[in-house]
mmCIF file of C-alpha atoms and ligand atoms in Angstrom:
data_model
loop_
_atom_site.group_PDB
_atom_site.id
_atom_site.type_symbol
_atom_site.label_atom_id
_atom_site.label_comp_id
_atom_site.label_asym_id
_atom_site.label_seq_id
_atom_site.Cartn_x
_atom_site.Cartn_y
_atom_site.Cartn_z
ATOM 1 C CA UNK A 25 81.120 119.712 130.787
ATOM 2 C CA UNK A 26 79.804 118.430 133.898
ATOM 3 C CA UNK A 27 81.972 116.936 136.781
ATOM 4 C CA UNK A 28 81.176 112.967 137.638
ATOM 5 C CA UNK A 29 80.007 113.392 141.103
ATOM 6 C CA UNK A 30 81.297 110.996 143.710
ATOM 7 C CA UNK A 31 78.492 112.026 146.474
ATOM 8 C CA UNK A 32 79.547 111.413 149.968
ATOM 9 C CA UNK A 33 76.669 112.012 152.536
ATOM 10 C CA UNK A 34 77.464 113.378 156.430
ATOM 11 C CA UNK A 35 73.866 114.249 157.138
ATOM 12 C CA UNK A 36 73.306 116.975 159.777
ATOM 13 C CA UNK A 37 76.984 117.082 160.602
ATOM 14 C CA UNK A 38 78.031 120.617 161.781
ATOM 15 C CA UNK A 39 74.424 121.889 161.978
ATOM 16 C CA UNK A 40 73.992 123.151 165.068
ATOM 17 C CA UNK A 41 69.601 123.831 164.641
ATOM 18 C CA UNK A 42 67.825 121.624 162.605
ATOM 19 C CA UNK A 43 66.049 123.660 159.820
ATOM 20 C CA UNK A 44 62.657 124.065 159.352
ATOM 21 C CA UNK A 45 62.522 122.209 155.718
ATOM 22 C CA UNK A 46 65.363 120.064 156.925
ATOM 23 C CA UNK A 47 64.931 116.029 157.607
ATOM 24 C CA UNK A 48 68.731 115.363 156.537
ATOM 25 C CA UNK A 49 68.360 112.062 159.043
ATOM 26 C CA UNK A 50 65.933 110.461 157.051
ATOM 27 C CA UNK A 51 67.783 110.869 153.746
ATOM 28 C CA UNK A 52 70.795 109.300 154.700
ATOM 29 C CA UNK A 53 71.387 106.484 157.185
ATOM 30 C CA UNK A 54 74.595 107.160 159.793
ATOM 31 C CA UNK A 55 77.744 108.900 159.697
ATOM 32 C CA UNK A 56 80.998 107.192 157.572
ATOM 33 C CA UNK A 57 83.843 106.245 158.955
ATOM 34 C CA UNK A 58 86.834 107.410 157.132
ATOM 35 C CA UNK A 59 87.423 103.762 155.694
ATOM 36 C CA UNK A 60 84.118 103.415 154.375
ATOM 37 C CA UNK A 61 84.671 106.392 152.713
ATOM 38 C CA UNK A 62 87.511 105.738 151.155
ATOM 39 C CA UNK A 63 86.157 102.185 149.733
ATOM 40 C CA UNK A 64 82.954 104.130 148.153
ATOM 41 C CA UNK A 65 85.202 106.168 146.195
ATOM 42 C CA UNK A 66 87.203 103.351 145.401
ATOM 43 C CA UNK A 67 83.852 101.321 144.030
ATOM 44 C CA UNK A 68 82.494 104.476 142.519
ATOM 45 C CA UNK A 69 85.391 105.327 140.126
ATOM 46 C CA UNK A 70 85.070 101.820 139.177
ATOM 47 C CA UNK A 71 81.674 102.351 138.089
ATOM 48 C CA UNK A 72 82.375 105.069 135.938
ATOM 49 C CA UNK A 73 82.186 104.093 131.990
ATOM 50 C CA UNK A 74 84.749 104.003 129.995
ATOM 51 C CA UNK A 75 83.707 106.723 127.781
ATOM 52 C CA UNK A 76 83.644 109.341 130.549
ATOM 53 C CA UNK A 77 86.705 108.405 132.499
ATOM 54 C CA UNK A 78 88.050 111.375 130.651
ATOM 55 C CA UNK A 79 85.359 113.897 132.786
ATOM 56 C CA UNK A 80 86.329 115.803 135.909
ATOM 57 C CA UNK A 81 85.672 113.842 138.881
ATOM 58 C CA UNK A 82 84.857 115.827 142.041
ATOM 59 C CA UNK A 83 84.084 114.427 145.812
ATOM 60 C CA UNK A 84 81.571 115.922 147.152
ATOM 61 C CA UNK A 85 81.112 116.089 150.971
ATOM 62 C CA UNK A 86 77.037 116.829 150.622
ATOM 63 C CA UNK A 87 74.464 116.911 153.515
ATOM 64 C CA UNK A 88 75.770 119.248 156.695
ATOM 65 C CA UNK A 89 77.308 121.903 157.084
ATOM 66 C CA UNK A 90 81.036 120.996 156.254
ATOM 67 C CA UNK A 91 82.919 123.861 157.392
ATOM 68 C CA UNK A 92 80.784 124.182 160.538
ATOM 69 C CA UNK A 93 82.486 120.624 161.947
ATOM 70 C CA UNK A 94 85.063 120.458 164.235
ATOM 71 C CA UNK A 95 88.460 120.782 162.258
ATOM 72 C CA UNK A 96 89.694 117.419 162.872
ATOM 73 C CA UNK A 97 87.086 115.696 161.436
ATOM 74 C CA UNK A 98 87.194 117.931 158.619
ATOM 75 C CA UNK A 99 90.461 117.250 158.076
ATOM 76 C CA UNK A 100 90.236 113.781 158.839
ATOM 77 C CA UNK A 101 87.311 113.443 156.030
ATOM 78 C CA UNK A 102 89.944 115.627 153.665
ATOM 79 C CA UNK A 103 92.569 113.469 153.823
ATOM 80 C CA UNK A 104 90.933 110.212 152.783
ATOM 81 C CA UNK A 105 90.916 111.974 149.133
ATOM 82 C CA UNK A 106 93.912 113.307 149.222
ATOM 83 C CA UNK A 107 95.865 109.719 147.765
ATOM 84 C CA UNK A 108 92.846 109.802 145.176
ATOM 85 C CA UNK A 109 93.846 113.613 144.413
ATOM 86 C CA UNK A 110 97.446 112.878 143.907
ATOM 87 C CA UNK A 111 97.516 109.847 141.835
ATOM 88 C CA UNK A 112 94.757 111.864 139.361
ATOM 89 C CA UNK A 113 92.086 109.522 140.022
ATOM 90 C CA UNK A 114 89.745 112.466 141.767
ATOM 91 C CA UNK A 115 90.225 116.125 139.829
ATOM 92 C CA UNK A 116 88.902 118.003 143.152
ATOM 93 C CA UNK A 117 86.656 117.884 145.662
ATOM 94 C CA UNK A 118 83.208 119.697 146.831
ATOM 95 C CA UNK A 119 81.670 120.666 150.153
ATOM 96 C CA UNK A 120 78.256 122.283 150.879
ATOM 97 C CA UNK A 121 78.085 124.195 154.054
ATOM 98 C CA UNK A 122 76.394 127.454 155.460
ATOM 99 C CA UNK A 123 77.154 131.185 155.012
ATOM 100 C CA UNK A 124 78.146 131.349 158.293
ATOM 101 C CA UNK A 125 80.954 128.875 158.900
ATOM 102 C CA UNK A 126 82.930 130.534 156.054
ATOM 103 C CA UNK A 127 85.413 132.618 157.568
ATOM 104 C CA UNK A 128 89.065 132.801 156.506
ATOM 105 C CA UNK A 129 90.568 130.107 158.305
ATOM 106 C CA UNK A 130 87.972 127.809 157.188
ATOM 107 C CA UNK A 131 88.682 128.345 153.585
ATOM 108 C CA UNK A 132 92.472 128.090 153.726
ATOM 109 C CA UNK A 133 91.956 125.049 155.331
ATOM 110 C CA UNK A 134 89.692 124.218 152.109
ATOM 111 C CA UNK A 135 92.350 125.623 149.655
ATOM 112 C CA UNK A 136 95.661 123.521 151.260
ATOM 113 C CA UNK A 137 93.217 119.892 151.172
ATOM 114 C CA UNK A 138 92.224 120.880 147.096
ATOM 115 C CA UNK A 139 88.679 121.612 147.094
ATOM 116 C CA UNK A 140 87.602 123.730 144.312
ATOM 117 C CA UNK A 141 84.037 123.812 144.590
ATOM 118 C CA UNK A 142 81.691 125.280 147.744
ATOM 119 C CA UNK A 143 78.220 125.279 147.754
ATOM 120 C CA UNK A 144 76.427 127.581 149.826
ATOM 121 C CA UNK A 145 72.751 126.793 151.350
ATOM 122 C CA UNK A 146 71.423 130.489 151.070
ATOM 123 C CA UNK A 147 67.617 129.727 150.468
ATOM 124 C CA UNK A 148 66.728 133.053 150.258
ATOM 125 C CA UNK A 149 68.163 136.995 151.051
ATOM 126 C CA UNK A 150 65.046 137.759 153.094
ATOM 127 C CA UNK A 151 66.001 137.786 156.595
ATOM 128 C CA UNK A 152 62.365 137.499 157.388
ATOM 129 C CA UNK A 153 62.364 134.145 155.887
ATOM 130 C CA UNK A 154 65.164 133.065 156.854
ATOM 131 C CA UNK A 155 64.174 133.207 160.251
ATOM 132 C CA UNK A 156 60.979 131.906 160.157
ATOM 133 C CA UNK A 157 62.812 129.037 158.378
ATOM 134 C CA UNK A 158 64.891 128.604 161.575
ATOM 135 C CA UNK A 159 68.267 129.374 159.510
ATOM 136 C CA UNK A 160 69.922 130.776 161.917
ATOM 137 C CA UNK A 161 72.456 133.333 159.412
ATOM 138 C CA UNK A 162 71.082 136.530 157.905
ATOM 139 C CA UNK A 163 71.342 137.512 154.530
ATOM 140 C CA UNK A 164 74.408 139.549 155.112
ATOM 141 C CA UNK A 165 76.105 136.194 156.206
ATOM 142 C CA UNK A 166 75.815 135.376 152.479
ATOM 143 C CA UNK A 167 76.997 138.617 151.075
ATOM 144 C CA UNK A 168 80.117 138.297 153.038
ATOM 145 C CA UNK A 169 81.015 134.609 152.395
ATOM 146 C CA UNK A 170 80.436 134.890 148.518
ATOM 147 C CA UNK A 171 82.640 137.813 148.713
ATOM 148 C CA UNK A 172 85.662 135.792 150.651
ATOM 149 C CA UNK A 173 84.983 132.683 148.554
ATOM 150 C CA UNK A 174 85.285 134.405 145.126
ATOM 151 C CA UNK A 175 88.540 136.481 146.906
ATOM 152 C CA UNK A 176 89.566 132.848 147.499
ATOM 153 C CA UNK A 177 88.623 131.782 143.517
ATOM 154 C CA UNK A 178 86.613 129.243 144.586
ATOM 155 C CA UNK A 179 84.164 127.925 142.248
ATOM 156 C CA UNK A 180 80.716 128.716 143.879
ATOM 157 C CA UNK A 181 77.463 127.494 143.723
ATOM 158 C CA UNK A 182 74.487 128.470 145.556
ATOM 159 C CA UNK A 183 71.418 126.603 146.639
ATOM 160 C CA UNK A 184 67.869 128.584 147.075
ATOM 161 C CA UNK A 185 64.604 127.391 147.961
ATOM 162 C CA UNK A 186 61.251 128.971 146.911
ATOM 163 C CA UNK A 187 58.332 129.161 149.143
ATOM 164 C CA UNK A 188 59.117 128.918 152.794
ATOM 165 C CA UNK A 189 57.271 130.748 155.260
ATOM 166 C CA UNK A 190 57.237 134.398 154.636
ATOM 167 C CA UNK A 191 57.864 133.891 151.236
ATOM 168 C CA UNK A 192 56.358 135.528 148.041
ATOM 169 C CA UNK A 193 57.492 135.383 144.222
ATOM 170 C CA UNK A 194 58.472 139.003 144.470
ATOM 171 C CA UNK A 195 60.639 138.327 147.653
ATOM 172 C CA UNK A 196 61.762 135.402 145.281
ATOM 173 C CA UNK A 197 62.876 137.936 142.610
ATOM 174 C CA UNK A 198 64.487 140.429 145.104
ATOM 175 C CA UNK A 199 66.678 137.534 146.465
ATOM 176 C CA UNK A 200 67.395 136.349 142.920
ATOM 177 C CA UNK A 201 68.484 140.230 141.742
ATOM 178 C CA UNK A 202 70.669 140.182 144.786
ATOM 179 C CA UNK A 203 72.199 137.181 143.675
ATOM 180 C CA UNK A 204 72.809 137.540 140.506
ATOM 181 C CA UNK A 205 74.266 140.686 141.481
ATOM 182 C CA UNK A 206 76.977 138.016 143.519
ATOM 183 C CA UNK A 207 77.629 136.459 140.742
ATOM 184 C CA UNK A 208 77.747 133.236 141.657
ATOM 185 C CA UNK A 209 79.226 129.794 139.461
ATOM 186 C CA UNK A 210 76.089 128.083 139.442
ATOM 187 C CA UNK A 211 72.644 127.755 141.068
ATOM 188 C CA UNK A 212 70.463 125.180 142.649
ATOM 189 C CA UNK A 213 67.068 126.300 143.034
ATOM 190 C CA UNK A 214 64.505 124.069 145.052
ATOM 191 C CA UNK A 215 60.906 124.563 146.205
ATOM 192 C CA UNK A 216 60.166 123.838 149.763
ATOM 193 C CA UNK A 217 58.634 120.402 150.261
ATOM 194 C CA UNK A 218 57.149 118.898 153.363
ATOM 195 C CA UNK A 219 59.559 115.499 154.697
ATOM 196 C CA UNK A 220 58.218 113.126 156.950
ATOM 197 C CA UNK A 221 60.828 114.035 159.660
ATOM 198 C CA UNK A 222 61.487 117.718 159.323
ATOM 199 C CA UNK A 223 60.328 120.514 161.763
ATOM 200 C CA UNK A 224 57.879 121.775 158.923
ATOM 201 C CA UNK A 225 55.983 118.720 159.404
ATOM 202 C CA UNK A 226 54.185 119.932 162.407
ATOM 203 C CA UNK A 227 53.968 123.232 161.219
ATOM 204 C CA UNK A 228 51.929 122.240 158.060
ATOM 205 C CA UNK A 229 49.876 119.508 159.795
ATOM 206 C CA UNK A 230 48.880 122.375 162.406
ATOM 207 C CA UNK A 231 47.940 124.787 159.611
ATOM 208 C CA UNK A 232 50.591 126.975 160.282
ATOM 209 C CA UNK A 233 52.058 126.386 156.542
ATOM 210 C CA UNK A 234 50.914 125.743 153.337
ATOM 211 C CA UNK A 235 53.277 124.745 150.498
ATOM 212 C CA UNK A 236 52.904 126.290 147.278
ATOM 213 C CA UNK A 237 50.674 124.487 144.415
ATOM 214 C CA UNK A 238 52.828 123.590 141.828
ATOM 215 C CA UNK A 239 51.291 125.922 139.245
ATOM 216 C CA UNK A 240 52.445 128.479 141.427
ATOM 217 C CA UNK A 241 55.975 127.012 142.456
ATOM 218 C CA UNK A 242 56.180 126.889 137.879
ATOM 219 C CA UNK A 243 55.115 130.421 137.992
ATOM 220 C CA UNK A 244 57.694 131.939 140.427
ATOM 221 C CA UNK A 245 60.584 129.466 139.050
ATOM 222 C CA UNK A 246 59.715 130.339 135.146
ATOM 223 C CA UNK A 247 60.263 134.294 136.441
ATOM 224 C CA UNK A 248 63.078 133.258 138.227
ATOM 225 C CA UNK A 249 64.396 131.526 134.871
ATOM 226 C CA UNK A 250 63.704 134.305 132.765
ATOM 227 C CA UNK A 251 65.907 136.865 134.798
ATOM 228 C CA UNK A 252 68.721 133.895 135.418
ATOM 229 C CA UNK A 253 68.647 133.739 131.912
ATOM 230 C CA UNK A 254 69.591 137.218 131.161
ATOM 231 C CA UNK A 255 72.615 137.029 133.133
ATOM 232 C CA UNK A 256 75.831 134.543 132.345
ATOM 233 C CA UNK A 257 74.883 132.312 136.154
ATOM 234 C CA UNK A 258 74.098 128.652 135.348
ATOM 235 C CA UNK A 259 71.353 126.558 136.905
ATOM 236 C CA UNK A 260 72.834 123.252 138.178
ATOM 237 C CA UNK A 261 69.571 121.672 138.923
ATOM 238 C CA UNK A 262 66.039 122.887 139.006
ATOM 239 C CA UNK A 263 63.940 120.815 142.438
ATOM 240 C CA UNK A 264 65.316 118.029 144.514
ATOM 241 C CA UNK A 265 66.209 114.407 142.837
ATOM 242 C CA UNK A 266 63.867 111.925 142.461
ATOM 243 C CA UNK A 267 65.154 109.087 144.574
ATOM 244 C CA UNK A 268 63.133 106.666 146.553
ATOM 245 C CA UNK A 269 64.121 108.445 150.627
ATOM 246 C CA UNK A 270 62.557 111.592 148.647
ATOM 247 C CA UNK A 271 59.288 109.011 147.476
ATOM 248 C CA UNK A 272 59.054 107.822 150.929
ATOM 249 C CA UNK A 273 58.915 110.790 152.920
ATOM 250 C CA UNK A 274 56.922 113.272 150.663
ATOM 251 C CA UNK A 275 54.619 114.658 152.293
ATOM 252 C CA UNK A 276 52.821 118.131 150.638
ATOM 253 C CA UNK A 277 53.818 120.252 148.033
ATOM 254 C CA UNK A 278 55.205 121.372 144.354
ATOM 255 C CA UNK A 279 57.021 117.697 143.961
ATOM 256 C CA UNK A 280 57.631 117.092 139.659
ATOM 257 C CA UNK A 281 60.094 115.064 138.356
ATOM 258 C CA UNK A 282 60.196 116.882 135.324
ATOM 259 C CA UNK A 283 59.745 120.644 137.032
ATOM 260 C CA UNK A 284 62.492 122.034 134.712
ATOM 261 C CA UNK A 285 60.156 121.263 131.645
ATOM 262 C CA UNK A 286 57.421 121.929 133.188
ATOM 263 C CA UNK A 287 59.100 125.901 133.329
ATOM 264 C CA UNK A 288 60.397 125.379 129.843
ATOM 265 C CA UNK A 289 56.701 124.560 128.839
ATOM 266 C CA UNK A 290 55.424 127.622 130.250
ATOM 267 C CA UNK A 291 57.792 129.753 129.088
ATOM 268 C CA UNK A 292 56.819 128.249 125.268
ATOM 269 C CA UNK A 293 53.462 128.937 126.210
ATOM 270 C CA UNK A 294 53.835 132.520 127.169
ATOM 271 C CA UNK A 295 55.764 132.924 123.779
ATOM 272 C CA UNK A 296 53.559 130.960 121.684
ATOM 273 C CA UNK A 297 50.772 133.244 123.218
ATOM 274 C CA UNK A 298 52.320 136.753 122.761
ATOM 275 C CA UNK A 299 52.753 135.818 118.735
ATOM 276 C CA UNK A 300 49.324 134.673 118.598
ATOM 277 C CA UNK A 301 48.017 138.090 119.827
ATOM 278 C CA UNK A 302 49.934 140.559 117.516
ATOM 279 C CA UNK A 303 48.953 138.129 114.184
ATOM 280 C CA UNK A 304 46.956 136.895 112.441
ATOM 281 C CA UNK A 305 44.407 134.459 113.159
ATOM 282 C CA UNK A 306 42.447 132.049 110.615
ATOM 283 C CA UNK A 307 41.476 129.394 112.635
ATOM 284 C CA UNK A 308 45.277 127.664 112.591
ATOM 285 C CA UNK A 309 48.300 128.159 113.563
ATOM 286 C CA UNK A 310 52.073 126.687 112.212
ATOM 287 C CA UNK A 311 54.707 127.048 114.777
ATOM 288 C CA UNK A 312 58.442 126.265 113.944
ATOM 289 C CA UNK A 313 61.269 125.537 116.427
ATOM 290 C CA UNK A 314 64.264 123.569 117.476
ATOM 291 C CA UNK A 315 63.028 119.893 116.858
ATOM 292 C CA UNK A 316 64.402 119.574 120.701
ATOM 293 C CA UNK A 317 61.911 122.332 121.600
ATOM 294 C CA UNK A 318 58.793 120.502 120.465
ATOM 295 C CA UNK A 319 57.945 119.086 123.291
ATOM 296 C CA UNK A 320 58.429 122.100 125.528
ATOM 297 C CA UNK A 321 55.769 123.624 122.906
ATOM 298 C CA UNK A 322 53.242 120.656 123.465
ATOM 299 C CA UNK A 323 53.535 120.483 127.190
ATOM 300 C CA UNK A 324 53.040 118.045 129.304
ATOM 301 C CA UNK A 325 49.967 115.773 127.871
ATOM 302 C CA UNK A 326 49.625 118.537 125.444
ATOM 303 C CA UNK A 327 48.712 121.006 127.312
ATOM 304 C CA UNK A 328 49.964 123.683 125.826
ATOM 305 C CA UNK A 329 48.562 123.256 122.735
ATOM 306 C CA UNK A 330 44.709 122.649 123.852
ATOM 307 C CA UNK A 331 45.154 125.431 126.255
ATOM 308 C CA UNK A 332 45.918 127.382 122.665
ATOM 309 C CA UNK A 333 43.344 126.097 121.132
ATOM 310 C CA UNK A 334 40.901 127.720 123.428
ATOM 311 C CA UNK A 335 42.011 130.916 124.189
ATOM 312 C CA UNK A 336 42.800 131.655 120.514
ATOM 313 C CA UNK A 337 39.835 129.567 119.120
ATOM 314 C CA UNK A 338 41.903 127.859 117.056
ATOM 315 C CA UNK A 339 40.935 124.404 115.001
ATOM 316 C CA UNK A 340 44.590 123.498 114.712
ATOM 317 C CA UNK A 341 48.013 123.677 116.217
ATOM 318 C CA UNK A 342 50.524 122.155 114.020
ATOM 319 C CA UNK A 343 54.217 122.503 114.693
ATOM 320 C CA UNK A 344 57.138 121.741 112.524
ATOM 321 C CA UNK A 345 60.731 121.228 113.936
ATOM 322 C CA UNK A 346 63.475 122.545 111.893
ATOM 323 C CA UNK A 347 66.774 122.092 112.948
ATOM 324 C CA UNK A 348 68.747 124.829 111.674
ATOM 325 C CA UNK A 349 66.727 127.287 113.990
ATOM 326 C CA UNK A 350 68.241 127.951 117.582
ATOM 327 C CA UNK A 351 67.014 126.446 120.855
ATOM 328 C CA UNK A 352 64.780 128.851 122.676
ATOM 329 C CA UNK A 353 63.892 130.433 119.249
ATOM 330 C CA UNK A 354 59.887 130.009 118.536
ATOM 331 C CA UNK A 355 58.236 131.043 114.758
ATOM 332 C CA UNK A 356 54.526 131.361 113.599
ATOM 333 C CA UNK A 357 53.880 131.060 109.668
ATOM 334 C CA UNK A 358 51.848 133.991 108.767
ATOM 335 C CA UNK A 359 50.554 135.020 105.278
ATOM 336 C CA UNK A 360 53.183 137.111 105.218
ATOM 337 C CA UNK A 361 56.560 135.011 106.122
ATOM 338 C CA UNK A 362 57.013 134.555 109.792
ATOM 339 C CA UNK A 363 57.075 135.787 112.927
ATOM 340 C CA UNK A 364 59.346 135.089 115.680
ATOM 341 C CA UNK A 365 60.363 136.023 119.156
ATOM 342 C CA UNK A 366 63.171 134.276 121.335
ATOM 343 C CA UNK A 367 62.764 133.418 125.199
ATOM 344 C CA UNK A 368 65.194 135.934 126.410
ATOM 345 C CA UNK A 369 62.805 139.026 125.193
ATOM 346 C CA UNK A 370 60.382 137.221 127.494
ATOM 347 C CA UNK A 371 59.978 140.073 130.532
ATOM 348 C CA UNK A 372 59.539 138.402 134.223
HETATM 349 S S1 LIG B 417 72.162 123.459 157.464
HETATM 350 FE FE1 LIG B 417 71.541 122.073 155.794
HETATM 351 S S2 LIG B 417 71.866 120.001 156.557
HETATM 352 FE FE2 LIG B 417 71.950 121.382 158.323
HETATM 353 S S3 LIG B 417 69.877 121.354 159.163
HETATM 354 FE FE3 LIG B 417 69.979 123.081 157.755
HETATM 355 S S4 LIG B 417 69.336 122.278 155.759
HETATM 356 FE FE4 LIG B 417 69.781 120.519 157.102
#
């Protein structure tokens, strides 16, 4: 089960560049002070219903680079949990940081203040893209912390972006095959937006970027899934959360909502398609699934369905949930019984 989240935002602290995609400042107002910390946690565990009191709750220091600030602020920051930590009220606590303010002296400081979880902003493991991105680490960097953190057995989770300068959806794949290979807790994946704020701003209003469409940004994340899917890593969240800073400084690019059903969709389209061409067609077709899978079969406004229609010429789409069937399992009725095929023999 999930952890509650207790989110508490030091934006930019510890970075020394300002990434490309990066407009921290304008998603957070100010630093907190130790105090105000303290009192947010204190509201926020008050806000947490009474039928999940029972749930891990984690602090999470979110929005710099956490092991990259001086050590007395980290510790100072540390220590407001640490009465919340030993009367039981907080489980643990969270930091995200870079690949290269890892080293061993960083994480011991991590392990003796009771933070379990780190999450790591790799982006990507081209180092081609991560400097045109204005990183400032190299893919290496990332080998080497995930290495010490997992030594350290802390939980890890990575965050990746798709579709910064210099990227592709193969160079996608080959940084996803890397990481898997990591093995890595959990994942974050996110596709590069344009902020009103960040460095990329200028770049794309000079023509010197273009974001990906969000067909394509589906495309390369539904491959992405596929392969994520074959191996035991779990995806924390698929694009950024829709909050209102995020509203009000969009500028360009693959922003949905809903993204992760848009990739579910399109995977259910891909698999609806491949039983359509090896049977039988009469004109209709009777799908069955998960009743919680229907509407990854429709598609957004339908669309799955009267793209079927067309490309298989087809008068009628019908599908039928049946709940004894697994998620991620789809059927066709043929004359014959029916025919079946399950998301992970998808290839990517
Ligand atoms: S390290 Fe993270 S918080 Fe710091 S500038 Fe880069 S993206 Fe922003």
């Amino acid at each position: 089960m999930k952890p509650i989240i207790i989110p508490v935002f030091l934006p930019n602290m510890g970075c020394r560049e300002r990434c490309l995609f990066c407009n921290q400042k304008a998603a957070t107002e100010g630093l907190p002070s130790p105090s105000s910390v303290q009192n947010f946690i204190e509201a926020s565990l008050a806000r947490i219903p009474y039928d999940k009191k029972n749930r891990e709750k984690q602090v999470a220091f979110y929005g710099g680079s956490f092991t990259a600030i001086h050590r007395d602020h980290q510790v100072c920051y540390l220590k407001t949990v640490r009465p919340f930590l030993a009367s039981g009220l907080i489980d643990s606590i969270r930091i995200s940081t870079r690949p290269d303010a890892l080293d061993e002296e960083a994480l011991s400081l991590l392990k003796e203040y009771g933070v379990k979880t780190v999450e790591v902003g790799v982006q990507s493991m081209i180092d081609e893209v991560l400097l045109l991105s204005k990183r400032g680490h190299c893919a290496v960097d990332t080998v080497d912390a995930i290495s010490r953190l997992k030594g350290m057995k802390f939980e890890v989770g990575l965050q990746l972006m798709i579709g910064l300068p210099g990227d592709t959806c193969d160079r996608f794949l080959q940084t996803l095959d890397q990481i898997i290979e990591l093995k890595p807790d959990f994942l974050r994946i996110h596709p590069t937006l344009v902020l009103k704020g960040a460095p990329l701003e200028i770049l794309w209003k000079d023509g010197g970027y273009s974001p990906l469409h969000l067909d394509e940004a589906v495309q390369w994340l539904k491959k992405g899934f596929l392969r994520l899917e074959k191996s035991s890593i779990s995806v924390a969240r698929i694009g950024l959360q829709p909050t209102k800073e995020l509203e009000r400084d969009f500028l360009a690019g693959p922003y949905h909502p809903a993204l992760h059903q848009l990739i579910d969709s399109a995977i259910f389209f891909d698999m609806a398609t491949s039983l359509l061409q090896v049977s039988q067609k009469n004109g209709r077709a009777l799908f069955l699934c998960h009743p919680k899978e229907i509407s990854n079969l429709r598609g957004q406004k339908n669309e799955n369905i009267l793209r079927l229609k067309k490309n298989f010429k087809l008068s009628e789409v019908l599908i039928e949930g049946r709940q004894e069937l697994p998620r991620g399992f789809l059927g066709l009725q043929i004359q014959e019984g029916v025919v079946s095929i399950d998301r992970k023999s998808l290839g990517s």
